[in-house]
């Protein structure tokens, strides 16, 4: 449409503008135009949106790029109010049906999400006469893409269908998708079955025995599928089924479901075993009603710990504390005699991703042991992992030591902890050094002040002079966090006094001066006023006439932080007679950046004191 013939006051202008932009050669312009759909709809009003905009968008949905389709599919989900409410919401279904049939996955996913959003607002009649026929049409086409989308729509209607014949029809339709000849369709059906089961679990009065007969048949088809990419989804289906029967307090199906669980755990396909390992605790939790079931799960669990696929061992490593927590109630000796040896083996696994995964969770085992058991069985493993050649393993142990410290105390750990931290703090990879710095506050909460002062204070200060800016910045933040933990007096004695002793060296090096200024400024909000006045402010004053503009404008910033911290009435003379004049001088500096930041800080200070 040619906009030159349409005035901006014309009612057609918004739609014409959109049409024109959607014809632009640049796809980025077309995407931006599609993002303005809600604005266009508001300008047109509900009636014209239904009668003009939606038909136009239905045409667009058939001829453009996937990037445009994705935005359109997402936008239409929030259009119900813009078309006049739920009474007219069915006009949104045709363009979304087209979009849900495209081959591009992201477009289909967004279209399905929008259809499900709209379904929540539809009346019962609209569900029966418009939405269900849409599902039936998508599920009955020859194109796999339409069938895949259909799988994601059943959850919106299944608990709203009260007619028995229609429920059977819909479950039959879903069952047919579960046995479709195309693996992608079967995979989509398997992926969308757990949400349907969860809905039936939450609405148990609605579910029928016939429903569960269908679900059981679907599960059996999926668990015996010849495609690993379909079969591994049976694990999540099984978890949802177990939750239903546990909520219903019906244990008659548990023996069969236990057999299915063990079948999945021992499956020849490693992807299936991986999924079972990754969800092992969630599976086991549903069998804790009977001790014998947990006992039967223990050998398969130990077998997964020794699996020949590293991804499976990695997955089960993260599940060890969760399963041990269940099994320790049954028999503590199983943990010590069977699980701990597996932990020992995994801690020395050839694959570092396995050891890293284990390190992220294994400290939680300490909470299941007394001090003697923990010291004898777990601590040797942890100390060995602290010396692991992979930095991520050591970092994961260090960041999760709090639970171990509560059981055995820091004295047992400290002997091996410090060397590990020291080695990592000088690692050639700056990201490793950064990770250590970020974990220091977590470690500080677990350590005594005396231990920290003796072993780690000097290390924390040394990071301020690292050659990498990101490390220096993190070191400044670290000192702020440590002061929050240990207090103002500690900061004064262990940080500020030690830093200021090296003033003569700082005068000769710009990086040292600016880093120290940043460090002391970062401490202002977390130390006492006396420390600010006696230690920090004099140093800031000293740098106010520094020869480097970068330092002078950071001084200007620091002054406003000082005033923000101090009691405005108590220190009104200091602020008025010293700080404000300093800022006024800096605001007339020859350097424009200094002038800018000094004027900005001066304005902040004046607002604070007035």
Coordinates of C-alpha atoms in Angstrom, one line a residue:
X1 CA 0.0 0.0 0.0
X2 CA 1.3 3.4 -0.9
X3 CA 1.4 5.6 2.1
X4 CA 1.7 8.8 0.1
X5 CA -2.0 8.8 -0.5
X6 CA -3.0 8.3 3.1
X7 CA -2.8 11.0 5.7
X8 CA -1.6 10.2 9.3
X9 CA -5.1 11.2 10.6
X10 CA -6.7 8.6 8.3
X11 CA -8.1 5.5 10.1
X12 CA -6.3 3.3 7.6
X13 CA -2.9 4.7 8.4
X14 CA -1.8 2.3 11.2
X15 CA -2.6 -0.8 9.1
X16 CA -1.1 0.8 5.9
X17 CA 2.1 1.6 7.8
X18 CA 2.4 -2.0 9.0
X19 CA 1.8 -3.3 5.5
X20 CA 4.4 -1.0 4.1
X21 CA 7.0 -2.0 6.7
X22 CA 6.3 -5.7 6.2
X23 CA 7.2 -5.3 2.5
X24 CA 10.7 -3.9 3.4
X25 CA 13.6 -5.7 1.9
X26 CA 15.5 -5.7 5.2
X27 CA 14.2 -8.6 7.4
X28 CA 15.2 -6.6 10.5
X29 CA 12.7 -3.9 9.6
X30 CA 10.0 -6.5 9.0
X31 CA 10.7 -8.1 12.5
X32 CA 10.6 -4.6 14.1
X33 CA 7.3 -3.9 12.4
X34 CA 5.9 -7.2 13.7
X35 CA 6.9 -6.3 17.2
X36 CA 4.6 -3.3 17.0
X37 CA 1.5 -5.4 16.3
X38 CA -0.1 -4.6 19.7
X39 CA 0.3 -0.9 19.1
X40 CA -1.3 -1.2 15.7
X41 CA -4.1 -3.2 17.1
X42 CA -4.8 -0.6 19.8
X43 CA -4.8 2.1 17.2
X44 CA -7.3 0.2 15.0
X45 CA -9.6 -0.9 17.9
X46 CA -11.0 -4.4 18.5
X47 CA -13.5 -4.5 15.6
X48 CA -11.0 -3.4 12.9
X49 CA -8.4 -5.6 14.4
X50 CA -10.7 -8.6 13.9
X51 CA -11.9 -7.6 10.5
X52 CA -8.8 -6.2 8.9
X53 CA -5.6 -6.8 10.8
X54 CA -6.1 -10.6 11.6
X55 CA -7.0 -11.5 8.0
X56 CA -4.0 -9.6 6.8
X57 CA -1.8 -11.4 9.4
X58 CA -3.2 -14.7 8.2
X59 CA -1.9 -13.9 4.8
X60 CA 1.5 -12.8 6.2
X61 CA 1.7 -16.1 8.1
X62 CA 1.9 -17.9 4.8
X63 CA 4.6 -15.9 3.1
X64 CA 7.6 -14.5 5.0
X65 CA 10.8 -15.5 6.8
X66 CA 10.9 -17.6 10.0
X67 CA 12.2 -14.7 12.1
X68 CA 9.0 -12.8 11.2
X69 CA 6.8 -15.8 11.9
X70 CA 8.4 -16.3 15.3
X71 CA 7.6 -12.8 16.4
X72 CA 4.1 -13.0 15.0
X73 CA 3.4 -16.4 16.7
X74 CA 4.5 -15.0 20.1
X75 CA 2.6 -11.7 19.7
X76 CA -0.7 -13.3 18.9
X77 CA -0.8 -15.1 22.3
X78 CA -1.5 -11.8 24.1
X79 CA -4.1 -10.6 21.5
X80 CA -7.3 -11.8 23.2
X81 CA -8.0 -8.4 24.8
X82 CA -7.1 -6.6 21.6
X83 CA -9.7 -8.4 19.5
X84 CA -12.5 -7.6 22.1
X85 CA -12.2 -10.4 24.6
X86 CA -12.6 -14.2 24.7
X87 CA -15.9 -14.0 22.7
X88 CA -13.9 -13.2 19.6
X89 CA -10.7 -15.0 20.5
X90 CA -11.3 -17.8 18.0
X91 CA -10.4 -15.4 15.1
X92 CA -6.8 -15.8 16.3
X93 CA -6.8 -19.5 15.6
X94 CA -6.4 -19.5 11.8
X95 CA -3.1 -17.6 11.6
X96 CA -1.7 -19.6 14.6
X97 CA -2.8 -22.9 13.0
X98 CA -0.8 -22.0 9.9
X99 CA 2.2 -21.0 12.0
X100 CA 2.0 -24.2 14.0
X101 CA 2.4 -26.2 10.8
X102 CA 5.7 -24.6 9.7
X103 CA 8.9 -26.7 9.7
X104 CA 10.9 -24.2 11.8
X105 CA 10.9 -25.5 15.4
X106 CA 11.0 -22.1 17.2
X107 CA 8.0 -20.9 15.2
X108 CA 6.0 -24.0 16.0
X109 CA 6.9 -23.8 19.7
X110 CA 5.8 -20.2 19.9
X111 CA 2.6 -20.8 18.0
X112 CA 1.7 -23.7 20.3
X113 CA 2.5 -21.6 23.4
X114 CA 0.2 -18.9 22.1
X115 CA -2.6 -21.3 21.3
X116 CA -2.4 -22.7 24.8
X117 CA -2.5 -19.2 26.3
X118 CA -5.6 -18.5 24.2
X119 CA -7.3 -21.8 25.1
X120 CA -7.2 -20.8 28.8
X121 CA -9.6 -17.9 28.0
X122 CA -11.9 -19.7 25.7
X123 CA -15.4 -20.8 26.8
X124 CA -16.4 -24.4 27.0
X125 CA -18.4 -24.1 23.7
X126 CA -15.4 -22.5 22.0
X127 CA -13.2 -25.4 23.2
X128 CA -15.6 -28.0 21.8
X129 CA -16.5 -26.3 18.5
X130 CA -13.3 -24.5 17.6
X131 CA -10.2 -25.6 19.5
X132 CA -10.7 -29.4 19.5
X133 CA -11.4 -29.4 15.7
X134 CA -8.1 -27.5 15.3
X135 CA -6.2 -30.2 17.3
X136 CA -7.9 -32.9 15.3
X137 CA -7.0 -31.3 12.0
X138 CA -3.4 -30.8 13.0
X139 CA -3.1 -34.4 14.3
X140 CA -4.7 -35.9 11.1
X141 CA -2.6 -34.2 8.5
X142 CA 0.2 -35.9 6.6
X143 CA 2.8 -33.3 7.7
X144 CA 4.9 -34.2 10.7
X145 CA 5.2 -30.5 11.7
X146 CA 1.4 -30.3 12.2
X147 CA 1.3 -33.5 14.2
X148 CA 4.2 -32.3 16.4
X149 CA 2.3 -29.1 17.2
X150 CA -0.9 -31.1 17.9
X151 CA 0.9 -33.0 20.6
X152 CA 1.5 -29.8 22.6
X153 CA -2.2 -28.7 22.6
X154 CA -3.9 -31.7 24.3
X155 CA -3.0 -30.4 27.7
X156 CA -5.2 -27.4 27.2
X157 CA -8.4 -29.4 26.6
X158 CA -8.0 -32.8 28.2
X159 CA -9.4 -31.9 31.6
X160 CA -12.1 -29.7 30.1
X161 CA -13.7 -32.6 28.2
X162 CA -16.5 -34.2 30.2
X163 CA -18.1 -36.2 27.5
X164 CA -16.8 -39.8 27.7
X165 CA -17.0 -40.5 24.0
X166 CA -15.0 -37.3 23.2
X167 CA -12.4 -38.1 25.9
X168 CA -11.9 -41.6 24.3
X169 CA -11.7 -39.9 20.9
X170 CA -9.0 -37.5 22.1
X171 CA -7.0 -40.1 24.0
X172 CA -7.2 -42.4 20.9
X173 CA -5.9 -39.5 18.8
X174 CA -3.0 -38.9 21.2
X175 CA -2.2 -42.6 21.3
X176 CA -2.0 -42.7 17.5
X177 CA 0.6 -39.9 17.7
X178 CA 2.6 -42.0 20.2
X179 CA 2.8 -44.7 17.6
X180 CA 3.2 -42.5 14.5
X181 CA 5.6 -43.7 11.9
X182 CA 7.7 -40.5 12.3
X183 CA 10.1 -40.5 15.3
X184 CA 9.8 -36.7 15.6
X185 CA 6.1 -37.0 16.2
X186 CA 6.5 -39.9 18.7
X187 CA 9.1 -37.8 20.5
X188 CA 6.7 -34.8 20.7
X189 CA 4.0 -37.1 22.0
X190 CA 6.3 -38.6 24.6
X191 CA 7.5 -35.1 25.7
X192 CA 4.0 -33.8 26.1
X193 CA 2.5 -36.8 27.9
X194 CA 3.9 -35.9 31.4
X195 CA 2.1 -32.5 31.5
X196 CA -1.2 -34.3 30.7
X197 CA -0.6 -36.9 33.5
X198 CA 0.3 -34.1 35.9
X199 CA -3.0 -32.3 35.1
X200 CA -4.9 -35.5 35.8
X201 CA -3.0 -35.8 39.1
X202 CA -4.0 -32.3 40.1
X203 CA -7.6 -33.0 39.0
X204 CA -8.1 -36.6 40.2
X205 CA -11.8 -36.3 40.2
X206 CA -11.8 -35.8 36.5
X207 CA -9.6 -38.7 35.5
X208 CA -11.1 -42.1 34.8
X209 CA -9.9 -45.7 34.7
X210 CA -10.2 -45.6 30.9
X211 CA -7.8 -42.6 30.9
X212 CA -5.2 -44.6 32.7
X213 CA -5.6 -47.5 30.4
X214 CA -4.8 -45.3 27.5
X215 CA -1.8 -43.7 29.4
X216 CA -0.5 -47.2 30.3
X217 CA -0.7 -48.3 26.7
X218 CA 1.1 -45.1 25.6
X219 CA 3.8 -45.6 28.2
X220 CA 4.4 -49.2 27.1
X221 CA 4.7 -48.1 23.5
X222 CA 7.2 -45.4 24.4
X223 CA 9.3 -47.5 26.7
X224 CA 9.7 -50.1 24.0
X225 CA 10.2 -47.6 21.1
X226 CA 13.1 -48.5 18.8
X227 CA 14.4 -44.9 18.8
X228 CA 16.5 -43.9 21.8
X229 CA 15.4 -40.3 21.3
X230 CA 11.8 -41.4 22.0
X231 CA 12.5 -44.1 24.6
X232 CA 14.5 -41.9 27.0
X233 CA 11.5 -39.6 27.5
X234 CA 9.8 -42.6 29.1
X235 CA 11.7 -41.7 32.3
X236 CA 9.8 -38.4 32.8
X237 CA 6.5 -40.1 31.9
X238 CA 7.2 -42.8 34.6
X239 CA 7.9 -40.1 37.2
X240 CA 4.5 -38.4 36.5
X241 CA 2.7 -41.8 36.6
X242 CA 4.4 -42.6 40.0
X243 CA 3.3 -39.2 41.4
X244 CA -0.3 -39.9 40.4
X245 CA -0.5 -43.3 42.1
X246 CA 1.4 -42.0 45.2
X247 CA -1.1 -39.1 45.5
X248 CA -3.9 -41.6 45.0
X249 CA -2.3 -43.8 47.7
X250 CA -2.6 -46.8 45.4
X251 CA 0.5 -49.0 45.7
X252 CA -0.9 -51.9 43.6
X253 CA 0.9 -50.6 40.5
X254 CA 4.2 -50.0 42.2
X255 CA 5.8 -53.4 41.6
X256 CA 5.1 -53.1 37.8
X257 CA 6.4 -49.5 37.8
X258 CA 9.5 -50.6 39.7
X259 CA 10.2 -53.2 37.0
X260 CA 9.8 -50.5 34.4
X261 CA 12.2 -48.3 36.4
X262 CA 14.9 -51.0 36.5
X263 CA 14.3 -51.7 32.8
X264 CA 15.1 -48.1 32.0
X265 CA 18.1 -48.0 34.2
X266 CA 19.6 -51.1 32.6
X267 CA 18.6 -50.1 29.0
X268 CA 21.2 -50.9 26.4
X269 CA 21.0 -47.3 25.0
X270 CA 23.2 -44.9 26.9
X271 CA 20.9 -42.0 26.4
X272 CA 18.1 -43.9 28.2
X273 CA 20.5 -44.8 31.1
X274 CA 21.6 -41.1 31.2
X275 CA 18.0 -39.9 31.6
X276 CA 17.4 -42.5 34.3
X277 CA 20.6 -41.5 36.1
X278 CA 19.8 -37.8 35.8
X279 CA 16.3 -38.3 37.4
X280 CA 17.3 -41.1 39.8
X281 CA 16.4 -39.3 43.0
X282 CA 13.1 -38.2 41.6
X283 CA 12.4 -41.8 40.6
X284 CA 13.5 -43.2 44.0
X285 CA 11.5 -40.7 46.0
X286 CA 8.3 -42.3 44.6
X287 CA 9.3 -45.7 46.0
X288 CA 10.2 -44.7 49.5
X289 CA 6.8 -45.9 50.8
X290 CA 8.3 -49.4 51.0
X291 CA 11.9 -50.2 52.1
X292 CA 12.1 -53.3 49.8
X293 CA 11.6 -51.1 46.8
X294 CA 14.5 -48.8 47.7
X295 CA 16.7 -51.9 48.4
X296 CA 15.9 -53.2 44.9
X297 CA 17.0 -49.8 43.4
X298 CA 20.3 -49.9 45.2
X299 CA 22.1 -52.4 42.9
X300 CA 21.0 -50.5 39.7
X301 CA 22.1 -47.3 41.3
X302 CA 25.6 -48.7 42.0
X303 CA 25.7 -50.1 38.5
X304 CA 25.1 -46.6 37.0
X305 CA 28.0 -45.3 39.1
X306 CA 30.2 -47.8 37.1
X307 CA 28.6 -47.2 33.7
X308 CA 31.0 -47.2 30.8
X309 CA 29.6 -43.9 29.5
X310 CA 31.0 -40.8 31.1
X311 CA 27.8 -38.8 30.6
X312 CA 25.9 -41.4 32.6
X313 CA 28.5 -41.4 35.4
X314 CA 28.4 -37.6 35.4
X315 CA 24.6 -37.6 35.8
X316 CA 24.5 -40.2 38.6
X317 CA 27.3 -38.3 40.4
X318 CA 24.9 -35.4 41.1
X319 CA 22.3 -37.8 42.4
X320 CA 24.4 -39.5 45.0
X321 CA 23.5 -37.3 48.0
X322 CA 19.8 -37.3 47.1
X323 CA 19.6 -41.1 46.9
X324 CA 21.9 -41.6 49.9
X325 CA 19.5 -39.4 51.9
X326 CA 16.7 -41.8 51.1
X327 CA 18.7 -45.0 51.7
X328 CA 20.3 -43.9 55.0
X329 CA 16.9 -44.0 56.7
X330 CA 16.7 -47.6 55.5
X331 CA 20.2 -48.7 56.5
X332 CA 23.1 -46.4 57.2
X333 CA 25.6 -49.2 56.5
X334 CA 24.5 -49.2 52.8
X335 CA 25.9 -45.6 52.5
X336 CA 29.2 -46.4 54.2
X337 CA 29.8 -49.8 52.7
X338 CA 28.4 -49.5 49.2
X339 CA 27.9 -45.8 48.2
X340 CA 31.1 -44.3 49.6
X341 CA 33.3 -46.8 47.7
X342 CA 31.5 -45.6 44.5
X343 CA 32.1 -42.0 45.5
X344 CA 35.8 -42.9 46.0
X345 CA 36.0 -44.4 42.5
X346 CA 34.1 -41.5 40.9
X347 CA 36.4 -39.0 42.6
X348 CA 39.3 -40.5 40.7
X349 CA 37.4 -40.9 37.4
X350 CA 39.4 -40.5 34.2
X351 CA 36.9 -38.0 32.9
X352 CA 37.2 -34.5 34.6
X353 CA 33.6 -33.6 33.9
X354 CA 32.6 -36.6 36.1
X355 CA 34.8 -35.4 38.9
X356 CA 33.6 -31.9 38.5
X357 CA 29.9 -33.0 38.7
X358 CA 30.7 -35.1 41.8
X359 CA 32.5 -32.2 43.4
X360 CA 29.5 -29.9 43.0
X361 CA 27.3 -32.2 45.2
X362 CA 29.3 -34.6 47.2
X363 CA 29.9 -32.4 50.3
X364 CA 26.2 -32.8 51.0
X365 CA 27.0 -36.3 52.1
X366 CA 28.5 -34.9 55.3
X367 CA 25.0 -34.1 56.6
X368 CA 24.2 -37.8 56.6
X369 CA 27.1 -38.8 58.8
X370 CA 28.3 -38.1 62.3
X371 CA 31.7 -36.5 62.9
X372 CA 33.6 -39.8 63.2
X373 CA 32.0 -41.3 60.0
X374 CA 32.6 -38.1 58.1
X375 CA 36.2 -37.8 59.2
X376 CA 37.0 -41.5 58.4
X377 CA 35.1 -41.9 55.1
X378 CA 34.3 -38.6 53.4
X379 CA 37.1 -36.2 54.4
X380 CA 39.9 -38.3 52.7
X381 CA 37.9 -38.1 49.4
X382 CA 37.4 -34.4 49.7
X383 CA 41.0 -33.7 50.6
X384 CA 42.1 -35.7 47.6
X385 CA 39.7 -33.8 45.3
X386 CA 41.1 -30.5 46.7
X387 CA 44.4 -31.5 45.0
X388 CA 42.7 -32.4 41.7
X389 CA 44.5 -31.2 38.6
X390 CA 41.2 -29.8 37.3
X391 CA 40.6 -26.4 38.8
X392 CA 36.8 -26.7 38.5
X393 CA 36.9 -29.8 40.8
X394 CA 38.7 -27.9 43.5
X395 CA 36.5 -24.8 43.1
X396 CA 33.3 -26.9 43.5
X397 CA 34.6 -28.5 46.7
X398 CA 35.7 -25.1 48.2
X399 CA 32.4 -23.4 47.4
X400 CA 30.4 -26.1 49.1
X401 CA 32.4 -26.8 52.3
X402 CA 30.0 -25.2 54.7
X403 CA 28.1 -28.4 55.4
X404 CA 31.3 -30.3 56.0
X405 CA 32.6 -27.6 58.3
X406 CA 29.4 -27.9 60.4
X407 CA 30.0 -31.6 60.9
X408 CA 33.8 -31.8 61.4
X409 CA 35.1 -28.3 62.0
X410 CA 37.5 -26.2 59.9
X411 CA 40.6 -27.5 61.7
X412 CA 40.5 -30.8 59.9
X413 CA 40.1 -29.2 56.5
X414 CA 42.4 -26.2 56.9
X415 CA 45.6 -28.2 56.5
X416 CA 44.8 -29.1 52.9
X417 CA 42.5 -26.2 52.1
X418 CA 45.0 -23.4 52.1
X419 CA 47.5 -25.0 49.7
X420 CA 44.6 -25.6 47.2
X421 CA 43.5 -22.0 47.4
X422 CA 47.0 -20.7 47.1
X423 CA 47.7 -22.8 44.0
X424 CA 44.5 -21.7 42.3
X425 CA 45.0 -18.0 43.2
X426 CA 48.0 -17.9 40.9
X427 CA 46.7 -20.1 38.2
X428 CA 47.7 -18.9 34.7
X429 CA 44.0 -18.8 33.6
X430 CA 42.6 -15.5 35.0
X431 CA 39.1 -17.0 35.0
X432 CA 40.2 -19.6 37.6
X433 CA 41.7 -16.8 39.7
X434 CA 38.4 -14.9 39.3
X435 CA 36.4 -17.9 40.5
X436 CA 38.6 -18.3 43.6
X437 CA 38.0 -14.6 44.5
X438 CA 34.3 -15.0 44.0
X439 CA 34.3 -17.9 46.4
X440 CA 36.4 -16.3 49.1
X441 CA 33.4 -14.6 50.9
X442 CA 31.5 -17.9 51.0
X443 CA 34.6 -19.5 52.5
X444 CA 35.0 -16.6 54.9
X445 CA 31.6 -17.3 56.4
X446 CA 32.8 -20.8 57.2
X447 CA 36.1 -19.8 58.7
X448 CA 37.1 -18.2 62.0
X449 CA 38.5 -14.6 61.8
X450 CA 41.8 -15.8 63.2
X451 CA 42.3 -18.4 60.5
X452 CA 41.4 -15.9 57.8
X453 CA 43.7 -13.3 59.1
X454 CA 46.6 -15.7 59.4
X455 CA 46.2 -17.5 56.1
X456 CA 44.1 -15.5 53.6
X457 CA 44.2 -11.7 54.3
X458 CA 47.5 -11.2 52.5
X459 CA 46.2 -13.3 49.5
X460 CA 43.1 -11.1 49.2
X461 CA 45.2 -7.9 49.2
X462 CA 47.6 -9.3 46.6
X463 CA 44.8 -9.7 44.1
X464 CA 44.4 -5.9 44.0
X465 CA 47.6 -5.8 42.0
X466 CA 46.8 -8.5 39.5
X467 CA 47.7 -7.7 35.8
X468 CA 44.1 -8.3 34.7
X469 CA 41.6 -5.6 35.4
X470 CA 38.7 -8.0 36.0
X471 CA 40.7 -9.6 38.8
X472 CA 41.5 -6.2 40.4
X473 CA 37.8 -5.2 40.1
X474 CA 36.7 -8.5 41.7
X475 CA 39.3 -8.1 44.4
X476 CA 37.8 -4.7 45.3
X477 CA 34.3 -6.2 45.5
X478 CA 35.8 -9.1 47.6
X479 CA 37.1 -6.7 50.2
X480 CA 33.7 -5.0 50.5
X481 CA 32.0 -8.4 51.1
X482 CA 34.7 -9.5 53.6
X483 CA 34.1 -6.3 55.6
X484 CA 30.4 -7.0 55.7
X485 CA 31.3 -10.4 57.2
X486 CA 34.1 -9.5 59.6
X487 CA 33.3 -5.9 60.5
X488 CA 34.7 -2.4 60.3
X489 CA 37.5 -2.9 62.9
X490 CA 38.8 -5.9 61.0
X491 CA 38.8 -3.9 57.7
X492 CA 40.7 -1.0 59.4
X493 CA 43.4 -3.3 60.8
X494 CA 43.7 -5.9 58.1
X495 CA 42.9 -4.0 54.9
X496 CA 43.1 -0.2 55.2
X497 CA 46.2 0.1 57.4
X498 CA 48.1 -2.4 55.4
X499 CA 47.2 -0.8 52.1
X500 CA 48.1 2.7 53.2
X501 CA 51.6 1.6 54.4
X502 CA 52.6 1.2 50.8
X503 CA 51.7 4.8 49.9
X504 CA 55.2 5.7 48.7
X505 CA 55.1 2.9 46.2
X506 CA 51.6 3.9 45.1
X507 CA 52.7 7.5 44.3
X508 CA 54.9 6.2 41.5
X509 CA 52.3 3.9 39.8
X510 CA 49.0 5.0 38.3
X511 CA 47.5 1.6 38.5
X512 CA 48.3 1.2 42.1
X513 CA 46.9 4.7 42.9
X514 CA 43.6 4.2 41.0
X515 CA 43.2 0.6 42.4
X516 CA 43.7 1.7 46.0
X517 CA 41.3 4.6 45.4
X518 CA 38.6 2.1 44.2
X519 CA 39.3 -0.3 47.0
X520 CA 39.0 2.4 49.8
X521 CA 35.9 3.9 48.2
X522 CA 34.3 0.5 48.0
X523 CA 34.8 0.2 51.8
X524 CA 33.1 3.5 52.7
X525 CA 29.5 2.1 52.9
X526 CA 30.6 -0.8 55.2
X527 CA 33.0 0.9 57.7
X528 CA 32.4 3.2 60.6
X529 CA 32.4 7.0 60.1
X530 CA 35.6 7.3 62.2
X531 CA 37.4 5.0 59.7
X532 CA 36.2 7.1 56.8
X533 CA 37.3 10.4 58.4
X534 CA 40.6 9.1 59.8
X535 CA 41.8 6.8 57.1
X536 CA 39.9 7.1 53.8
X537 CA 39.1 10.8 53.4
X538 CA 42.7 12.0 53.9
X539 CA 43.8 9.7 51.1
X540 CA 41.0 10.9 48.8
X541 CA 42.1 14.5 49.6
X542 CA 45.7 13.6 48.8
X543 CA 44.7 12.4 45.3
X544 CA 42.4 15.4 44.5
X545 CA 45.3 17.2 42.8
X546 CA 46.7 14.1 41.1
X547 CA 48.3 14.7 37.7
X548 CA 46.2 12.0 36.0
X549 CA 42.6 13.2 35.1
X550 CA 41.3 9.7 35.5
X551 CA 42.2 9.7 39.1
X552 CA 40.8 13.2 39.7
X553 CA 37.4 12.4 38.3
X554 CA 37.3 9.2 40.4
X555 CA 38.1 11.3 43.4
X556 CA 35.1 13.5 42.6
X557 CA 32.9 10.3 42.6
X558 CA 34.4 9.2 45.9
X559 CA 33.5 12.5 47.6
X560 CA 29.8 12.0 46.9
X561 CA 30.0 8.5 48.4
X562 CA 31.7 9.9 51.5
X563 CA 28.9 12.5 52.0
X564 CA 26.2 9.8 51.4
X565 CA 27.8 7.8 54.2
X566 CA 28.3 10.5 56.8
X567 CA 25.7 12.0 59.1
X568 CA 24.9 15.3 57.3
X569 CA 24.1 17.3 60.4
X570 CA 27.0 16.1 62.5
X571 CA 29.6 16.7 59.8
X572 CA 28.0 19.7 58.1
X573 CA 31.1 21.8 58.7
X574 CA 33.4 19.2 57.1
X575 CA 31.1 18.8 54.1
X576 CA 30.6 22.6 53.7
X577 CA 34.1 23.7 54.3
X578 CA 36.2 20.9 52.8
X579 CA 34.4 18.5 50.5
X580 CA 32.2 21.0 48.6
X581 CA 35.1 23.4 48.0
X582 CA 37.2 20.5 46.7
X583 CA 34.4 19.6 44.3
X584 CA 33.9 23.2 43.2
X585 CA 37.6 23.3 42.4
X586 CA 37.4 20.0 40.4
X587 CA 34.4 21.2 38.6
X588 CA 36.6 24.0 37.0
X589 CA 39.3 21.5 36.1
X590 CA 41.0 21.8 32.7
X591 CA 40.0 18.3 31.8
X592 CA 36.3 18.0 30.5
X593 CA 35.8 14.5 32.1
X594 CA 36.9 15.8 35.5
X595 CA 34.6 18.8 35.1
X596 CA 31.7 16.6 34.2
X597 CA 32.0 14.1 37.0
X598 CA 32.9 16.8 39.6
X599 CA 29.8 18.8 38.6
X600 CA 27.7 15.7 38.8
X601 CA 29.0 14.8 42.3
X602 CA 28.6 18.4 43.5
X603 CA 25.0 18.3 42.5
X604 CA 24.5 15.0 44.4
X605 CA 26.2 16.4 47.5
X606 CA 24.2 19.6 47.5
X607 CA 21.0 17.6 47.2
X608 CA 22.0 15.4 50.1
X609 CA 22.8 18.3 52.4
X610 CA 19.8 20.5 51.5

